[in-house]
mmCIF file of C-alpha atoms in Angstrom:
data_model
loop_
_atom_site.group_PDB
_atom_site.id
_atom_site.type_symbol
_atom_site.label_atom_id
_atom_site.label_comp_id
_atom_site.label_asym_id
_atom_site.label_seq_id
_atom_site.Cartn_x
_atom_site.Cartn_y
_atom_site.Cartn_z
ATOM 1 C CA MET A 1 78.488 -219.234 -25.867
ATOM 2 C CA GLY A 2 76.267 -219.493 -29.133
ATOM 3 C CA SER A 3 74.150 -217.871 -31.561
ATOM 4 C CA PHE A 4 70.308 -218.094 -32.937
ATOM 5 C CA LEU A 5 69.569 -217.640 -36.122
ATOM 6 C CA SER A 6 65.873 -216.631 -37.158
ATOM 7 C CA THR A 7 64.045 -214.024 -39.097
ATOM 8 C CA ASN A 8 63.403 -210.583 -37.551
ATOM 9 C CA GLN A 9 59.087 -211.249 -37.542
ATOM 10 C CA SER A 10 60.246 -214.994 -35.576
ATOM 11 C CA MET A 11 62.947 -213.169 -33.529
ATOM 12 C CA LEU A 12 60.429 -210.119 -32.796
ATOM 13 C CA ASN A 13 57.667 -211.757 -32.124
ATOM 14 C CA THR A 14 59.137 -214.100 -29.793
ATOM 15 C CA PHE A 15 60.959 -211.541 -28.165
ATOM 16 C CA GLN A 16 57.787 -209.905 -26.923
ATOM 17 C CA GLU A 17 56.394 -213.099 -25.475
ATOM 18 C CA LEU A 18 59.643 -212.724 -23.651
ATOM 19 C CA ILE A 19 60.271 -209.599 -22.052
ATOM 20 C CA GLY A 20 55.941 -210.880 -21.599
ATOM 21 C CA LEU A 21 56.129 -213.189 -19.091
ATOM 22 C CA LYS A 22 59.348 -211.670 -16.968
ATOM 23 C CA SER A 23 58.284 -207.924 -17.215
ATOM 24 C CA GLY A 24 54.077 -208.802 -16.427
ATOM 25 C CA LEU A 25 54.331 -205.444 -19.062
ATOM 26 C CA ALA A 26 53.189 -206.284 -22.460
ATOM 27 C CA LEU A 27 54.518 -204.002 -24.923
ATOM 28 C CA THR A 28 53.056 -203.393 -28.427
ATOM 29 C CA TYR A 29 56.320 -203.786 -31.463
ATOM 30 C CA ALA A 30 56.805 -200.373 -31.420
ATOM 31 C CA GLN A 31 57.325 -199.899 -28.206
ATOM 32 C CA LEU A 32 59.739 -202.733 -27.997
ATOM 33 C CA ILE A 33 61.705 -201.492 -30.928
ATOM 34 C CA GLU A 34 61.913 -197.985 -29.167
ATOM 35 C CA GLN A 35 63.095 -199.884 -25.738
ATOM 36 C CA LEU A 36 65.945 -201.662 -27.991
ATOM 37 C CA GLU A 37 66.293 -198.481 -29.501
ATOM 38 C CA ALA A 38 66.852 -196.783 -26.328
ATOM 39 C CA THR A 39 68.904 -199.512 -25.030
ATOM 40 C CA HIS A 40 71.160 -199.934 -27.654
ATOM 41 C CA SER A 41 74.557 -198.407 -27.279
ATOM 42 C CA GLU A 42 74.205 -199.805 -22.643
ATOM 43 C CA VAL A 43 74.547 -203.023 -24.658
ATOM 44 C CA GLU A 44 76.879 -202.121 -26.469
ATOM 45 C CA THR A 45 79.228 -202.005 -23.708
ATOM 46 C CA HIS A 46 77.684 -204.590 -21.735
ATOM 47 C CA ARG A 47 81.165 -207.212 -21.239
ATOM 48 C CA TYR A 48 80.008 -210.493 -21.903
ATOM 49 C CA VAL A 49 78.684 -208.723 -25.649
ATOM 50 C CA LEU A 50 81.684 -210.795 -27.350
ATOM 51 C CA GLY A 51 82.425 -208.621 -31.119
ATOM 52 C CA GLY A 52 79.891 -205.881 -30.682
ATOM 53 C CA ALA A 53 76.143 -206.204 -30.189
ATOM 54 C CA THR A 54 73.637 -206.257 -33.303
ATOM 55 C CA LYS A 55 70.052 -204.431 -33.754
ATOM 56 C CA TRP A 56 69.390 -207.503 -35.319
ATOM 57 C CA TRP A 57 65.540 -205.777 -35.452
ATOM 58 C CA GLN A 58 66.138 -203.565 -38.575
ATOM 59 C CA GLY A 59 65.357 -204.717 -41.929
ATOM 60 C CA GLU A 60 62.461 -206.739 -43.599
ATOM 61 C CA ASP A 61 60.403 -209.465 -41.503
ATOM 62 C CA ILE A 62 61.826 -212.505 -43.462
ATOM 63 C CA LYS A 63 65.623 -210.999 -43.386
ATOM 64 C CA PRO A 64 67.482 -214.150 -41.662
ATOM 65 C CA VAL A 65 69.396 -212.947 -38.245
ATOM 66 C CA ARG A 66 72.138 -214.936 -36.351
ATOM 67 C CA ILE A 67 72.654 -213.266 -32.789
ATOM 68 C CA ARG A 68 74.641 -213.984 -29.894
ATOM 69 C CA VAL A 69 73.262 -215.324 -27.262
ATOM 70 C CA GLU A 70 74.788 -212.701 -24.944
ATOM 71 C CA ASN A 71 73.617 -210.485 -27.529
ATOM 72 C CA LEU A 72 70.136 -211.279 -26.923
ATOM 73 C CA GLU A 73 70.704 -211.794 -22.840
ATOM 74 C CA ALA A 74 71.758 -207.851 -21.751
ATOM 75 C CA ASN A 75 69.437 -207.371 -24.943
ATOM 76 C CA MET A 76 66.322 -208.890 -22.048
ATOM 77 C CA LEU A 77 67.884 -207.237 -19.272
ATOM 78 C CA TYR A 78 68.393 -203.548 -20.470
ATOM 79 C CA VAL A 79 65.051 -203.467 -21.746
ATOM 80 C CA LEU A 80 63.093 -205.236 -18.526
ATOM 81 C CA HIS A 81 65.265 -202.502 -16.242
ATOM 82 C CA ARG A 82 63.741 -200.146 -19.010
ATOM 83 C CA ILE A 83 60.554 -200.452 -18.130
ATOM 84 C CA GLY A 84 60.565 -201.120 -14.192
ATOM 85 C CA ALA A 85 60.350 -205.142 -14.672
ATOM 86 C CA ILE A 86 63.988 -204.909 -12.392
ATOM 87 C CA PRO A 87 66.542 -202.776 -10.392
ATOM 88 C CA ASP A 88 69.967 -203.154 -12.386
ATOM 89 C CA CYS A 89 71.158 -205.505 -15.112
ATOM 90 C CA LEU A 90 72.322 -208.410 -13.574
ATOM 91 C CA ASP A 91 72.487 -211.574 -15.236
ATOM 92 C CA SER A 92 71.032 -214.796 -14.229
ATOM 93 C CA MET A 93 75.311 -215.158 -13.725
ATOM 94 C CA SER A 94 75.801 -212.654 -11.122
ATOM 95 C CA ILE A 95 73.093 -213.263 -9.510
ATOM 96 C CA LEU A 96 74.747 -215.797 -8.581
ATOM 97 C CA ARG A 97 78.129 -215.468 -8.582
ATOM 98 C CA ASN A 98 76.713 -211.740 -5.929
ATOM 99 C CA TYR A 99 74.523 -214.583 -3.725
ATOM 100 C CA LEU A 100 77.538 -217.050 -3.623
ATOM 101 C CA LEU A 101 80.009 -214.515 -2.098
ATOM 102 C CA GLY A 102 78.436 -214.011 0.743
ATOM 103 C CA GLU A 103 77.930 -217.022 1.386
ATOM 104 C CA VAL A 104 80.886 -219.341 0.673
ATOM 105 C CA SER A 105 84.246 -218.704 2.981
ATOM 106 C CA LEU A 106 87.197 -216.610 1.704
ATOM 107 C CA GLU A 107 88.839 -220.597 2.492
ATOM 108 C CA LYS A 108 87.299 -222.060 -0.142
ATOM 109 C CA ARG A 109 86.036 -219.093 -2.371
ATOM 110 C CA SER A 110 89.651 -219.813 -2.676
ATOM 111 C CA GLU A 111 89.770 -223.659 -3.651
ATOM 112 C CA ASP A 112 87.402 -223.422 -7.094
ATOM 113 C CA PHE A 113 85.210 -220.921 -6.725
ATOM 114 C CA ILE A 114 84.730 -220.799 -10.414
ATOM 115 C CA GLY A 115 83.561 -224.205 -10.189
ATOM 116 C CA LEU A 116 81.759 -223.980 -7.576
ATOM 117 C CA ILE A 117 78.920 -221.732 -10.271
ATOM 118 C CA GLY A 118 79.636 -223.850 -13.100
ATOM 119 C CA ASN A 119 78.362 -226.887 -10.785
ATOM 120 C CA VAL A 120 75.394 -224.957 -9.434
ATOM 121 C CA SER A 121 74.471 -223.515 -12.316
ATOM 122 C CA THR A 122 73.462 -225.960 -13.643
ATOM 123 C CA ILE A 123 71.804 -228.193 -10.915
ATOM 124 C CA LEU A 124 69.602 -225.057 -10.959
ATOM 125 C CA ASN A 125 69.139 -224.845 -14.549
ATOM 126 C CA VAL A 126 68.959 -228.406 -15.643
ATOM 127 C CA THR A 127 65.975 -229.185 -12.584
ATOM 128 C CA ASP A 128 63.974 -226.396 -12.949
ATOM 129 C CA PHE A 129 64.339 -226.030 -16.787
ATOM 130 C CA PHE A 130 64.920 -228.781 -18.363
ATOM 131 C CA PRO A 131 63.356 -232.196 -15.858
ATOM 132 C CA HIS A 132 63.165 -234.022 -17.915
ATOM 133 C CA LEU A 133 66.697 -234.542 -18.327
ATOM 134 C CA LEU A 134 66.902 -236.105 -14.731
ATOM 135 C CA PRO A 135 67.743 -238.654 -13.672
ATOM 136 C CA PHE A 136 70.874 -236.749 -12.161
ATOM 137 C CA PRO A 137 73.693 -237.697 -11.428
ATOM 138 C CA LYS A 138 74.261 -237.959 -7.682
ATOM 139 C CA ILE A 139 75.753 -234.300 -6.091
ATOM 140 C CA ASP A 140 77.612 -233.423 -4.013
ATOM 141 C CA PRO A 141 76.337 -232.662 -0.307
ATOM 142 C CA THR A 142 78.079 -229.964 0.166
ATOM 143 C CA ILE A 143 76.088 -228.489 -3.080
ATOM 144 C CA GLU A 144 73.536 -229.745 -2.697
ATOM 145 C CA PHE A 145 72.568 -228.063 0.159
ATOM 146 C CA ILE A 146 74.171 -223.859 -1.347
ATOM 147 C CA VAL A 147 71.434 -225.112 -4.479
ATOM 148 C CA GLN A 148 68.803 -225.058 -1.409
ATOM 149 C CA LYS A 149 69.864 -222.714 0.723
ATOM 150 C CA PHE A 150 69.742 -220.524 -2.719
ATOM 151 C CA ARG A 151 66.462 -222.385 -3.990
ATOM 152 C CA GLU A 152 65.155 -220.618 -0.406
ATOM 153 C CA SER A 153 66.469 -217.280 -0.288
ATOM 154 C CA ASP A 154 64.955 -214.176 -2.111
ATOM 155 C CA ASP A 155 67.029 -213.917 -5.773
ATOM 156 C CA PHE A 156 66.003 -217.228 -6.435
ATOM 157 C CA TYR A 157 63.912 -215.400 -8.325
ATOM 158 C CA GLU A 158 65.948 -213.228 -9.736
ATOM 159 C CA PHE A 159 68.027 -215.459 -11.316
ATOM 160 C CA HIS A 160 64.985 -217.744 -13.125
ATOM 161 C CA ARG A 161 64.052 -213.928 -14.436
ATOM 162 C CA ARG A 162 67.275 -213.142 -16.094
ATOM 163 C CA ASN A 163 67.523 -216.536 -16.951
ATOM 164 C CA LEU A 164 67.589 -216.037 -20.895
ATOM 165 C CA ILE A 165 66.421 -220.222 -21.152
ATOM 166 C CA ASN A 166 63.717 -219.850 -18.783
ATOM 167 C CA ARG A 167 60.854 -218.305 -20.477
ATOM 168 C CA GLY A 168 58.271 -219.251 -18.497
ATOM 169 C CA LEU A 169 57.600 -218.154 -14.550
ATOM 170 C CA PRO A 170 57.360 -221.080 -12.832
ATOM 171 C CA ILE A 171 57.947 -218.653 -8.834
ATOM 172 C CA GLN A 172 54.022 -216.956 -8.668
ATOM 173 C CA LYS A 173 53.483 -213.730 -8.857
ATOM 174 C CA ALA A 174 50.436 -211.644 -6.767
ATOM 175 C CA TRP A 175 48.605 -211.200 -10.121
ATOM 176 C CA ASP A 176 48.273 -213.513 -13.386
ATOM 177 C CA GLY A 177 48.883 -212.685 -16.905
ATOM 178 C CA TYR A 178 49.839 -209.543 -19.251
ATOM 179 C CA ILE A 179 49.072 -205.937 -18.325
ATOM 180 C CA PRO A 180 49.401 -203.906 -22.064
ATOM 181 C CA LEU A 181 51.652 -200.919 -21.593
ATOM 182 C CA SER A 182 49.038 -198.039 -24.107
ATOM 183 C CA ASP A 183 46.444 -198.564 -21.680
ATOM 184 C CA LEU A 184 48.522 -195.997 -19.109
ATOM 185 C CA PHE A 185 49.182 -194.043 -21.527
ATOM 186 C CA GLU A 186 45.874 -194.309 -24.029
ATOM 187 C CA SER A 187 42.613 -195.766 -21.117
ATOM 188 C CA GLU A 188 40.760 -194.231 -18.276
ATOM 189 C CA ASP A 189 40.507 -197.843 -16.761
ATOM 190 C CA ILE A 190 41.676 -199.705 -13.818
ATOM 191 C CA PRO A 191 43.015 -203.006 -15.261
ATOM 192 C CA ASP A 192 41.099 -206.262 -15.148
ATOM 193 C CA LYS A 193 44.283 -208.146 -13.434
ATOM 194 C CA VAL A 194 45.605 -205.623 -10.682
ATOM 195 C CA ILE A 195 44.518 -207.239 -7.630
ATOM 196 C CA GLU A 196 42.112 -206.954 -5.429
ATOM 197 C CA GLY A 197 41.584 -203.028 -3.567
ATOM 198 C CA GLN A 198 44.471 -202.166 -5.430
ATOM 199 C CA TYR A 199 44.483 -197.775 -7.862
ATOM 200 C CA PHE A 200 47.108 -198.532 -9.418
ATOM 201 C CA ASP A 201 48.942 -201.977 -10.881
ATOM 202 C CA GLN A 202 52.356 -202.039 -9.074
ATOM 203 C CA ARG A 203 54.112 -202.722 -12.727
ATOM 204 C CA TYR A 204 52.987 -199.579 -14.333
ATOM 205 C CA ILE A 205 54.700 -198.013 -10.921
ATOM 206 C CA ASP A 206 57.357 -199.669 -11.187
ATOM 207 C CA TYR A 207 57.368 -198.860 -14.791
ATOM 208 C CA LEU A 208 57.472 -195.249 -13.788
ATOM 209 C CA ASN A 209 59.623 -195.167 -11.661
ATOM 210 C CA ALA A 210 61.884 -195.657 -14.643
ATOM 211 C CA GLN A 211 60.405 -193.852 -16.658
ATOM 212 C CA THR A 212 59.665 -191.126 -14.672
ATOM 213 C CA ALA A 213 59.433 -188.551 -17.604
ATOM 214 C CA GLN A 214 56.423 -190.670 -18.647
ATOM 215 C CA LEU A 215 54.678 -189.437 -15.379
ATOM 216 C CA ARG A 216 53.223 -186.555 -17.928
ATOM 217 C CA ASN A 217 52.552 -188.757 -20.851
ATOM 218 C CA ILE A 218 50.057 -190.631 -18.247
ATOM 219 C CA GLN A 219 46.340 -190.910 -19.077
ATOM 220 C CA TRP A 220 44.959 -188.237 -16.935
ATOM 221 C CA ARG A 221 42.921 -190.694 -15.260
ATOM 222 C CA GLN A 222 45.964 -192.911 -14.809
ATOM 223 C CA PHE A 223 46.958 -190.051 -12.979
ATOM 224 C CA GLU A 224 44.240 -189.672 -9.590
ATOM 225 C CA TYR A 225 44.351 -193.866 -9.207
ATOM 226 C CA LEU A 226 48.457 -192.868 -8.824
ATOM 227 C CA THR A 227 46.994 -190.935 -6.511
ATOM 228 C CA ALA A 228 44.861 -192.875 -4.248
ATOM 229 C CA GLU A 229 46.765 -195.648 -5.004
ATOM 230 C CA TYR A 230 49.720 -193.615 -2.775
ATOM 231 C CA PHE A 231 46.976 -192.208 -0.035
ATOM 232 C CA GLN A 232 45.475 -195.730 0.382
ATOM 233 C CA ARG A 233 49.103 -197.789 1.099
ATOM 234 C CA ASN A 234 49.101 -194.871 3.507
ATOM 235 C CA GLY A 235 46.598 -196.117 5.477
ATOM 236 C CA TYR A 236 44.090 -193.887 4.021
ATOM 237 C CA GLN A 237 40.653 -194.999 2.326
ATOM 238 C CA VAL A 238 40.589 -193.930 -0.498
ATOM 239 C CA LYS A 239 37.498 -192.484 -2.465
ATOM 240 C CA VAL A 240 38.137 -191.675 -6.115
ATOM 241 C CA GLY A 241 35.218 -189.845 -7.734
ATOM 242 C CA PRO A 242 33.759 -190.318 -11.345
ATOM 243 C CA GLY A 243 37.018 -187.684 -13.842
ATOM 244 C CA ARG A 244 34.779 -185.264 -14.981
ATOM 245 C CA GLY A 245 32.201 -183.679 -12.789
ATOM 246 C CA ASP A 246 33.467 -183.536 -9.215
ATOM 247 C CA GLY A 247 33.845 -180.084 -8.504
ATOM 248 C CA GLY A 248 37.910 -180.670 -8.048
ATOM 249 C CA LYS A 249 37.404 -183.532 -5.987
ATOM 250 C CA ASP A 250 39.232 -185.740 -8.052
ATOM 251 C CA VAL A 251 40.365 -187.916 -4.859
ATOM 252 C CA THR A 252 38.976 -187.961 -1.013
ATOM 253 C CA ALA A 253 41.528 -189.731 1.350
ATOM 254 C CA LYS A 254 39.917 -190.355 5.397
ATOM 255 C CA LYS A 255 42.277 -191.147 7.595
ATOM 256 C CA GLU A 256 39.512 -191.676 11.754
ATOM 257 C CA ASP A 257 42.511 -191.972 13.455
ATOM 258 C CA GLY A 258 44.596 -188.851 12.172
ATOM 259 C CA VAL A 259 47.193 -187.050 13.962
ATOM 260 C CA ALA A 260 44.385 -184.144 15.345
ATOM 261 C CA GLY A 261 41.224 -186.640 15.075
ATOM 262 C CA PRO A 262 39.690 -188.059 11.969
ATOM 263 C CA ASP A 263 41.461 -186.775 7.958
ATOM 264 C CA LEU A 264 39.471 -185.985 5.927
ATOM 265 C CA VAL A 265 41.466 -184.489 2.635
ATOM 266 C CA LEU A 266 40.751 -183.234 -0.691
ATOM 267 C CA ILE A 267 43.011 -183.732 -3.336
ATOM 268 C CA GLN A 268 43.111 -182.072 -6.872
ATOM 269 C CA CYS A 269 45.250 -183.687 -9.558
ATOM 270 C CA LYS A 270 46.958 -182.073 -12.127
ATOM 271 C CA ARG A 271 48.411 -184.508 -15.019
ATOM 272 C CA TYR A 272 49.767 -181.532 -17.051
ATOM 273 C CA SER A 273 52.833 -180.535 -19.020
ATOM 274 C CA GLU A 274 55.950 -178.937 -17.931
ATOM 275 C CA ARG A 275 55.030 -175.793 -19.491
ATOM 276 C CA ASN A 276 51.329 -175.209 -17.580
ATOM 277 C CA PRO A 277 52.276 -174.393 -14.040
ATOM 278 C CA ILE A 278 49.037 -174.438 -11.714
ATOM 279 C CA ASP A 279 48.106 -170.574 -11.949
ATOM 280 C CA ILE A 280 46.448 -169.408 -7.915
ATOM 281 C CA ASP A 281 42.709 -169.062 -9.577
ATOM 282 C CA THR A 282 43.007 -173.051 -9.955
ATOM 283 C CA VAL A 283 43.864 -172.968 -5.888
ATOM 284 C CA LYS A 284 41.629 -170.652 -5.228
ATOM 285 C CA ALA A 285 38.707 -171.720 -6.544
ATOM 286 C CA PHE A 286 40.289 -175.487 -4.508
ATOM 287 C CA TRP A 287 40.505 -173.792 -1.264
ATOM 288 C CA THR A 288 36.914 -172.463 -1.835
ATOM 289 C CA THR A 289 35.932 -175.992 -3.015
ATOM 290 C CA ILE A 290 38.270 -178.028 0.809
ATOM 291 C CA ASN A 291 35.861 -174.694 3.035
ATOM 292 C CA GLU A 292 32.603 -175.703 1.261
ATOM 293 C CA GLU A 293 33.077 -179.686 2.383
ATOM 294 C CA GLY A 294 35.274 -178.674 5.749
ATOM 295 C CA ALA A 295 37.079 -181.064 5.268
ATOM 296 C CA THR A 296 40.312 -180.315 6.867
ATOM 297 C CA LYS A 297 43.349 -180.194 4.033
ATOM 298 C CA GLY A 298 42.883 -179.665 0.923
ATOM 299 C CA LEU A 299 46.053 -180.746 -1.695
ATOM 300 C CA VAL A 300 46.696 -180.187 -5.142
ATOM 301 C CA VAL A 301 49.421 -183.073 -7.092
ATOM 302 C CA THR A 302 51.148 -182.500 -10.256
ATOM 303 C CA THR A 303 53.200 -183.636 -12.557
ATOM 304 C CA SER A 304 54.385 -179.916 -13.144
ATOM 305 C CA LYS A 305 54.575 -177.460 -11.213
ATOM 306 C CA LEU A 306 52.907 -174.484 -8.964
ATOM 307 C CA THR A 307 53.273 -170.455 -9.894
ATOM 308 C CA SER A 308 54.378 -168.062 -7.520
ATOM 309 C CA GLY A 309 51.411 -166.597 -6.530
ATOM 310 C CA ALA A 310 49.688 -169.752 -6.320
ATOM 311 C CA LYS A 311 52.851 -171.226 -4.464
ATOM 312 C CA ASN A 312 51.959 -168.100 -2.100
ATOM 313 C CA PHE A 313 48.638 -168.940 -1.992
ATOM 314 C CA CYS A 314 48.950 -172.347 -0.176
ATOM 315 C CA GLU A 315 51.893 -171.144 2.346
ATOM 316 C CA ALA A 316 49.021 -168.374 3.249
ATOM 317 C CA HIS A 317 46.111 -170.939 4.318
ATOM 318 C CA LYS A 318 49.881 -173.589 4.732
ATOM 319 C CA TYR A 319 48.628 -176.651 6.467
ATOM 320 C CA ARG A 320 45.505 -176.686 5.218
ATOM 321 C CA LEU A 321 46.409 -176.368 1.498
ATOM 322 C CA THR A 322 49.271 -177.180 0.568
ATOM 323 C CA ALA A 323 51.175 -178.627 -2.768
ATOM 324 C CA VAL A 324 52.983 -181.898 -4.202
ATOM 325 C CA GLU A 325 55.100 -180.703 -7.558
ATOM 326 C CA TYR A 326 56.504 -183.560 -10.197
ATOM 327 C CA GLU A 327 59.733 -183.627 -8.165
ATOM 328 C CA MET A 328 57.715 -184.531 -4.806
ATOM 329 C CA VAL A 329 56.129 -187.192 -7.329
ATOM 330 C CA GLN A 330 59.647 -189.093 -8.056
ATOM 331 C CA VAL A 331 59.356 -189.071 -4.072
ATOM 332 C CA TRP A 332 55.574 -190.985 -4.543
ATOM 333 C CA LEU A 333 57.058 -193.618 -6.451
ATOM 334 C CA LYS A 334 60.210 -194.657 -5.949
ATOM 335 C CA ASN A 335 58.189 -195.144 -1.975
ATOM 336 C CA LEU A 336 55.651 -197.032 -4.121
ATOM 337 C CA SER A 337 58.179 -198.962 -6.007
ATOM 338 C CA SER A 338 58.744 -202.235 -5.485
ATOM 339 C CA HIS A 339 62.520 -202.366 -5.587
ATOM 340 C CA LYS A 340 62.984 -199.862 -3.143
ATOM 341 C CA LEU A 341 64.159 -202.488 -1.247
ATOM 342 C CA TYR A 342 66.235 -204.384 -2.862
ATOM 343 C CA ASN A 343 68.287 -201.715 -4.302
ATOM 344 C CA ALA A 344 68.994 -201.410 -0.477
#
């Protein structure tokens, strides 16, 4: 398939830009190298990587490196998958092949299926990635029809994004530009480029769905925004508190057409480590706030868990006081993920 000849620094610059364009997440060099290291063993076993994968990012910045195309493509796919941008590690040709398997009859497949994949791929690559090479030789009408149907399918976007050659994204998304992955862990602010009306960017949701262990490391304010986003997408009118001095009301969620009339839910968010469970004094204090505010329900949402005493207190006041622990927050992420339908 050929090789790229470059230097470490130049290739890292290109790869950083490539991952950003295809995911919408801006990774620092340290974050990018961390993901490359974490996925290297998987790349080594990738069926298309011939002659073994190399850690081309190691060594001096100006060190010359020669990287096989399939090595670099596998790097790209596994990093994109690890940061939640794609639901699996299929390459663009596999996406196309799987689509054609569902579109072409068994009889036609037996004739020259490999040739059909090659023809469709060549047409797509030339017309989409190298339009300056046009005019293209006359295309068989049957193949032209298949190409057009593929362009109109949901798989076409993934074919574009996973193609190593296509560094841009001509198919528009609902947002523009990058958001820094670092802000998820360091910033108290909602990203500037988040879709209007949202509290938590979809790219962060997909990242955390792929890397759930990072939930406990995100900025505590971002955890409040994630909780608010979940309730907003489930039909509630949501207000996020000031973050400090809010009396334990981190998020307020209202629904006028609740099961038993208007529903007012007060939510307390605790982004804690696994070794720091929610104790009974915390839920008792929150219970007082629930009653003072006349809320129909109170919810403690945590990346940790409740002590047995705290659980017993919630159980004694069930229906008005409940908790969402780490495992259920993971379920929330899965339900909010943009990949859940793609995986079905």
